[in-house]
mmCIF file of C-alpha atoms and ligand atoms in Angstrom:
data_model
loop_
_atom_site.group_PDB
_atom_site.id
_atom_site.type_symbol
_atom_site.label_atom_id
_atom_site.label_comp_id
_atom_site.label_asym_id
_atom_site.label_seq_id
_atom_site.Cartn_x
_atom_site.Cartn_y
_atom_site.Cartn_z
ATOM 1 C CA MET A 21 -13.955 10.596 -11.317
ATOM 2 C CA CYS A 22 -14.746 11.038 -7.669
ATOM 3 C CA THR A 23 -13.038 13.872 -5.844
ATOM 4 C CA LEU A 24 -12.456 14.375 -2.156
ATOM 5 C CA THR A 25 -14.282 17.423 -0.761
ATOM 6 C CA PRO A 26 -12.210 19.886 1.324
ATOM 7 C CA GLU A 27 -14.233 18.781 4.388
ATOM 8 C CA GLU A 28 -13.463 15.089 3.765
ATOM 9 C CA ARG A 29 -9.789 15.889 3.235
ATOM 10 C CA THR A 30 -9.708 17.755 6.560
ATOM 11 C CA VAL A 31 -11.393 14.856 8.400
ATOM 12 C CA ILE A 32 -8.774 12.408 7.063
ATOM 13 C CA LEU A 33 -5.786 14.741 7.503
ATOM 14 C CA ASN A 34 -6.733 15.658 11.069
ATOM 15 C CA SER A 35 -7.022 11.999 12.011
ATOM 16 C CA ILE A 36 -3.373 11.254 11.149
ATOM 17 C CA ARG A 37 -0.956 11.992 13.988
ATOM 18 C CA ASP A 38 2.571 13.387 13.563
ATOM 19 C CA ILE A 39 5.197 11.730 15.757
ATOM 20 C CA PRO A 40 8.415 13.759 15.643
ATOM 21 C CA ASP A 41 11.775 11.954 15.765
ATOM 22 C CA PHE A 42 10.371 8.435 15.212
ATOM 23 C CA PRO A 43 11.924 5.964 14.440
ATOM 24 C CA LYS A 44 15.002 8.201 14.492
ATOM 25 C CA PRO A 45 15.838 11.888 14.966
ATOM 26 C CA GLY A 46 14.716 14.155 12.117
ATOM 27 C CA ILE A 47 11.887 11.868 10.840
ATOM 28 C CA VAL A 48 8.281 12.991 11.329
ATOM 29 C CA PHE A 49 6.364 9.713 11.408
ATOM 30 C CA LYS A 50 2.813 9.842 10.011
ATOM 31 C CA ASP A 51 0.872 7.634 12.438
ATOM 32 C CA ILE A 52 -2.253 6.188 10.806
ATOM 33 C CA THR A 53 -3.351 4.221 13.919
ATOM 34 C CA THR A 54 -5.332 7.317 14.932
ATOM 35 C CA LEU A 55 -7.090 7.276 11.549
ATOM 36 C CA LEU A 56 -7.985 3.596 12.000
ATOM 37 C CA SER A 57 -9.424 4.191 15.480
ATOM 38 C CA ASP A 58 -11.563 7.106 14.227
ATOM 39 C CA PRO A 59 -14.612 5.480 12.554
ATOM 40 C CA LYS A 60 -15.688 8.663 10.764
ATOM 41 C CA ALA A 61 -12.240 9.281 9.259
ATOM 42 C CA PHE A 62 -11.718 5.600 8.318
ATOM 43 C CA LYS A 63 -15.145 5.373 6.670
ATOM 44 C CA THR A 64 -14.651 8.691 4.842
ATOM 45 C CA LEU A 65 -11.351 7.369 3.451
ATOM 46 C CA MET A 66 -12.648 3.932 2.466
ATOM 47 C CA ASP A 67 -15.831 5.372 0.888
ATOM 48 C CA HIS A 68 -13.640 7.691 -1.194
ATOM 49 C CA LEU A 69 -11.303 4.902 -2.333
ATOM 50 C CA ALA A 70 -14.177 2.517 -3.085
ATOM 51 C CA GLU A 71 -15.878 5.190 -5.203
ATOM 52 C CA ARG A 72 -12.654 6.027 -7.038
ATOM 53 C CA TYR A 73 -11.747 2.442 -7.905
ATOM 54 C CA LEU A 74 -15.206 1.063 -8.679
ATOM 55 C CA GLY A 75 -14.798 1.823 -12.393
ATOM 56 C CA TYR A 76 -11.232 0.498 -12.737
ATOM 57 C CA GLU A 77 -12.319 -3.121 -13.281
ATOM 58 C CA LEU A 78 -9.529 -4.344 -11.024
ATOM 59 C CA ASP A 79 -8.775 -8.028 -10.587
ATOM 60 C CA TYR A 80 -6.699 -7.668 -7.390
ATOM 61 C CA ILE A 81 -5.448 -5.247 -4.801
ATOM 62 C CA ALA A 82 -1.872 -5.749 -3.601
ATOM 63 C CA GLY A 83 -1.050 -4.259 -0.196
ATOM 64 C CA ILE A 84 2.455 -3.533 1.096
ATOM 65 C CA ASP A 85 3.562 -4.978 4.471
ATOM 66 C CA ALA A 86 2.121 -4.037 6.898
ATOM 67 C CA ARG A 87 -0.082 -0.942 6.863
ATOM 68 C CA GLY A 88 -0.981 -1.468 3.213
ATOM 69 C CA PHE A 89 -2.658 -4.730 4.291
ATOM 70 C CA ILE A 90 -5.278 -2.851 6.301
ATOM 71 C CA PHE A 91 -6.390 -0.412 3.606
ATOM 72 C CA GLY A 92 -5.916 -2.970 0.822
ATOM 73 C CA ALA A 93 -7.923 -5.731 2.454
ATOM 74 C CA VAL A 94 -10.848 -3.438 3.313
ATOM 75 C CA LEU A 95 -10.878 -1.982 -0.209
ATOM 76 C CA ALA A 96 -10.662 -5.453 -1.820
ATOM 77 C CA ASP A 97 -13.684 -6.552 0.192
ATOM 78 C CA ARG A 98 -15.596 -3.396 -0.744
ATOM 79 C CA LEU A 99 -14.843 -3.936 -4.462
ATOM 80 C CA GLY A 100 -15.326 -7.715 -4.426
ATOM 81 C CA VAL A 101 -11.804 -8.465 -5.709
ATOM 82 C CA GLY A 102 -8.909 -10.524 -4.335
ATOM 83 C CA PHE A 103 -6.261 -9.223 -1.943
ATOM 84 C CA VAL A 104 -2.562 -10.081 -2.293
ATOM 85 C CA PRO A 105 0.081 -9.304 0.359
ATOM 86 C CA VAL A 106 3.521 -8.020 -0.639
ATOM 87 C CA ARG A 107 5.601 -9.066 2.370
ATOM 88 C CA LYS A 108 8.985 -8.402 3.907
ATOM 89 C CA LYS A 109 11.486 -11.171 3.192
ATOM 90 C CA GLY A 110 10.992 -14.558 4.859
ATOM 91 C CA LYS A 111 7.287 -14.271 5.769
ATOM 92 C CA LEU A 112 5.515 -15.943 2.839
ATOM 93 C CA PRO A 113 5.258 -19.743 3.043
ATOM 94 C CA TYR A 114 5.026 -20.783 -0.643
ATOM 95 C CA THR A 115 7.436 -20.195 -3.566
ATOM 96 C CA THR A 116 8.211 -16.495 -3.850
ATOM 97 C CA VAL A 117 9.700 -13.923 -6.189
ATOM 98 C CA ALA A 118 11.839 -11.279 -4.466
ATOM 99 C CA GLU A 119 12.989 -7.739 -5.162
ATOM 100 C CA LYS A 120 15.676 -5.799 -3.321
ATOM 101 C CA TYR A 121 15.544 -2.049 -2.870
ATOM 102 C CA SER A 122 17.852 0.454 -1.270
ATOM 103 C CA LEU A 123 17.175 2.272 1.957
ATOM 104 C CA GLU A 124 19.006 5.292 3.320
ATOM 105 C CA TYR A 125 21.526 2.828 4.745
ATOM 106 C CA GLY A 126 21.703 -0.643 3.185
ATOM 107 C CA PHE A 127 19.011 -2.740 1.520
ATOM 108 C CA ASP A 128 15.635 -4.295 2.208
ATOM 109 C CA GLU A 129 13.699 -6.941 0.287
ATOM 110 C CA VAL A 130 10.035 -7.626 -0.463
ATOM 111 C CA GLU A 131 8.443 -10.823 -1.751
ATOM 112 C CA ILE A 132 5.266 -12.036 -3.401
ATOM 113 C CA HIS A 133 3.931 -15.539 -4.009
ATOM 114 C CA ILE A 134 4.791 -16.673 -7.524
ATOM 115 C CA ASP A 135 1.133 -17.583 -8.202
ATOM 116 C CA ALA A 136 -0.390 -14.600 -6.354
ATOM 117 C CA PHE A 137 -2.382 -13.466 -9.412
ATOM 118 C CA GLY A 138 -3.048 -16.906 -10.897
ATOM 119 C CA GLU A 139 -0.895 -18.859 -13.327
ATOM 120 C CA ASN A 140 1.483 -16.473 -15.188
ATOM 121 C CA GLY A 141 -0.309 -13.532 -13.540
ATOM 122 C CA CYS A 142 -3.219 -13.884 -15.967
ATOM 123 C CA CYS A 143 -6.942 -13.929 -15.322
ATOM 124 C CA THR A 144 -9.302 -16.354 -17.076
ATOM 125 C CA THR A 145 -9.392 -14.182 -20.232
ATOM 126 C CA GLY A 146 -5.620 -14.676 -20.683
ATOM 127 C CA GLU A 147 -4.994 -10.960 -20.126
ATOM 128 C CA PRO A 148 -2.573 -9.840 -17.368
ATOM 129 C CA ALA A 149 -4.451 -9.348 -14.102
ATOM 130 C CA LYS A 150 -5.151 -5.651 -13.357
ATOM 131 C CA VAL A 151 -3.693 -4.828 -9.971
ATOM 132 C CA LEU A 152 -3.960 -1.769 -7.737
ATOM 133 C CA LEU A 153 -0.980 -1.397 -5.384
ATOM 134 C CA ILE A 154 -1.703 0.274 -2.040
ATOM 135 C CA ASP A 155 0.265 1.486 0.976
ATOM 136 C CA ASP A 156 -0.191 4.088 3.695
ATOM 137 C CA LEU A 157 2.566 6.441 2.617
ATOM 138 C CA MET A 158 4.939 7.179 -0.262
ATOM 139 C CA ALA A 159 8.229 8.786 0.757
ATOM 140 C CA THR A 160 11.138 8.101 -1.636
ATOM 141 C CA GLY A 161 8.995 5.566 -3.520
ATOM 142 C CA GLY A 162 11.612 2.794 -3.228
ATOM 143 C CA THR A 163 9.332 0.310 -1.454
ATOM 144 C CA ALA A 164 6.441 0.858 -3.868
ATOM 145 C CA LYS A 165 8.703 0.585 -6.918
ATOM 146 C CA ALA A 166 10.056 -2.749 -5.684
ATOM 147 C CA ALA A 167 6.470 -3.958 -5.112
ATOM 148 C CA ALA A 168 5.424 -2.814 -8.617
ATOM 149 C CA ASN A 169 8.405 -4.687 -10.068
ATOM 150 C CA LEU A 170 7.216 -7.838 -8.288
ATOM 151 C CA ILE A 171 3.727 -7.491 -9.786
ATOM 152 C CA ASP A 172 5.355 -7.181 -13.206
ATOM 153 C CA LYS A 173 7.725 -10.129 -12.590
ATOM 154 C CA VAL A 174 4.833 -12.521 -11.897
ATOM 155 C CA GLY A 175 3.071 -11.442 -15.106
ATOM 156 C CA ALA A 176 0.359 -9.095 -13.824
ATOM 157 C CA GLN A 177 -0.115 -5.353 -14.494
ATOM 158 C CA CYS A 178 0.099 -2.609 -11.884
ATOM 159 C CA VAL A 179 -2.518 -0.176 -13.201
ATOM 160 C CA GLU A 180 -2.061 2.390 -10.421
ATOM 161 C CA ALA A 181 -0.493 2.840 -6.988
ATOM 162 C CA CYS A 182 -2.512 4.466 -4.237
ATOM 163 C CA PHE A 183 -1.262 6.051 -1.018
ATOM 164 C CA ILE A 184 -3.149 7.649 1.824
ATOM 165 C CA MET A 185 -0.319 10.171 2.135
ATOM 166 C CA GLU A 186 2.536 11.222 -0.117
ATOM 167 C CA LEU A 187 5.565 13.246 0.938
ATOM 168 C CA ALA A 188 5.481 14.965 -2.456
ATOM 169 C CA PHE A 189 8.656 16.987 -1.848
ATOM 170 C CA LEU A 190 10.634 13.698 -2.034
ATOM 171 C CA ASN A 191 9.487 13.183 -5.650
ATOM 172 C CA GLY A 192 8.870 9.462 -5.124
ATOM 173 C CA LYS A 193 6.374 9.159 -7.947
ATOM 174 C CA LYS A 194 8.870 10.455 -10.524
ATOM 175 C CA ALA A 195 10.534 7.048 -10.923
ATOM 176 C CA PHE A 196 7.335 5.032 -10.444
ATOM 177 C CA PRO A 197 6.350 2.906 -13.469
ATOM 178 C CA ALA A 198 2.549 3.477 -13.234
ATOM 179 C CA PRO A 199 0.155 6.329 -12.344
ATOM 180 C CA VAL A 200 0.180 7.327 -8.678
ATOM 181 C CA TYR A 201 -2.850 8.543 -6.704
ATOM 182 C CA SER A 202 -2.306 10.097 -3.278
ATOM 183 C CA VAL A 203 -5.346 10.936 -1.171
ATOM 184 C CA ILE A 204 -3.305 13.635 0.584
ATOM 185 C CA ALA A 205 -0.080 14.984 -0.916
ATOM 186 C CA LEU A 206 2.060 17.055 1.435
ATOM 187 C CA ASP A 207 4.350 19.669 -0.153
HETATM 188 P P1 AMP B 316 9.698 4.822 0.809
HETATM 189 O O1 AMP B 316 10.176 3.485 0.279
HETATM 190 O O2 AMP B 316 10.841 5.762 1.097
HETATM 191 O O3 AMP B 316 8.656 5.443 -0.097
HETATM 192 O O4 AMP B 316 9.016 4.565 2.220
HETATM 193 C C1 AMP B 316 7.712 4.089 2.280
HETATM 194 C C2 AMP B 316 7.514 3.073 3.371
HETATM 195 O O5 AMP B 316 8.080 3.502 4.599
HETATM 196 C C3 AMP B 316 6.039 2.894 3.618
HETATM 197 O O6 AMP B 316 5.777 1.518 3.865
HETATM 198 C C4 AMP B 316 5.733 3.769 4.829
HETATM 199 O O7 AMP B 316 4.805 3.134 5.670
HETATM 200 C C5 AMP B 316 7.087 3.946 5.516
HETATM 201 N N1 AMP B 316 7.406 5.361 5.812
HETATM 202 C C6 AMP B 316 8.402 6.095 5.283
HETATM 203 N N2 AMP B 316 8.438 7.335 5.787
HETATM 204 C C7 AMP B 316 7.407 7.417 6.669
HETATM 205 C C8 AMP B 316 6.888 8.458 7.502
HETATM 206 N N3 AMP B 316 7.429 9.681 7.571
HETATM 207 N N4 AMP B 316 5.800 8.184 8.265
HETATM 208 C C9 AMP B 316 5.227 6.950 8.213
HETATM 209 N N5 AMP B 316 5.669 5.937 7.451
HETATM 210 C C10 AMP B 316 6.746 6.139 6.677
#
């Protein structure tokens, strides 16, 4: 299994910018736009993820709206597998399956195309498609859990969820139904 060297971890960590009090007071927003605009940091990250997931024999990568699309689509291309978007409600044009999840105040909803992973979520062998779920950051884990439930609902299998950053003190991965890999976990 490939491991991130301390130098690589520092390159990635230093490329992510903290924005205090965004989008509201008390939240420290982890801004990955500065990682994306830093070619060395972005390549270091994508090389690491490609190396890690090469042996997983994935069928698809599912990325969460919207920052998960960037990392997911690049990784899917690197691994030669399909990319599937998990979108906020009302954005996908074909028949969808939806899942609600709770936020600090109220609810949000994510959707996936019913045939995103082929008929009944199965690949040509008849086995459930093996899917890696990816997003930029895990906080409470609510968004990722809803996305994993969608993968399950359409008949595929979420084999792991991957995050560039995890706010580990929020314990988001505790209630997650599959293994979780965080490139950088913050305590
Ligand atoms: P959660 O459902 O609580 O795990 O929140 C995860 C989603 O919210 C991800 O799509 C993140 O992009 C976003 N998010 C939550 N907290 C932050 C944060 N501090 N900085 C950047 N993005 C965040």
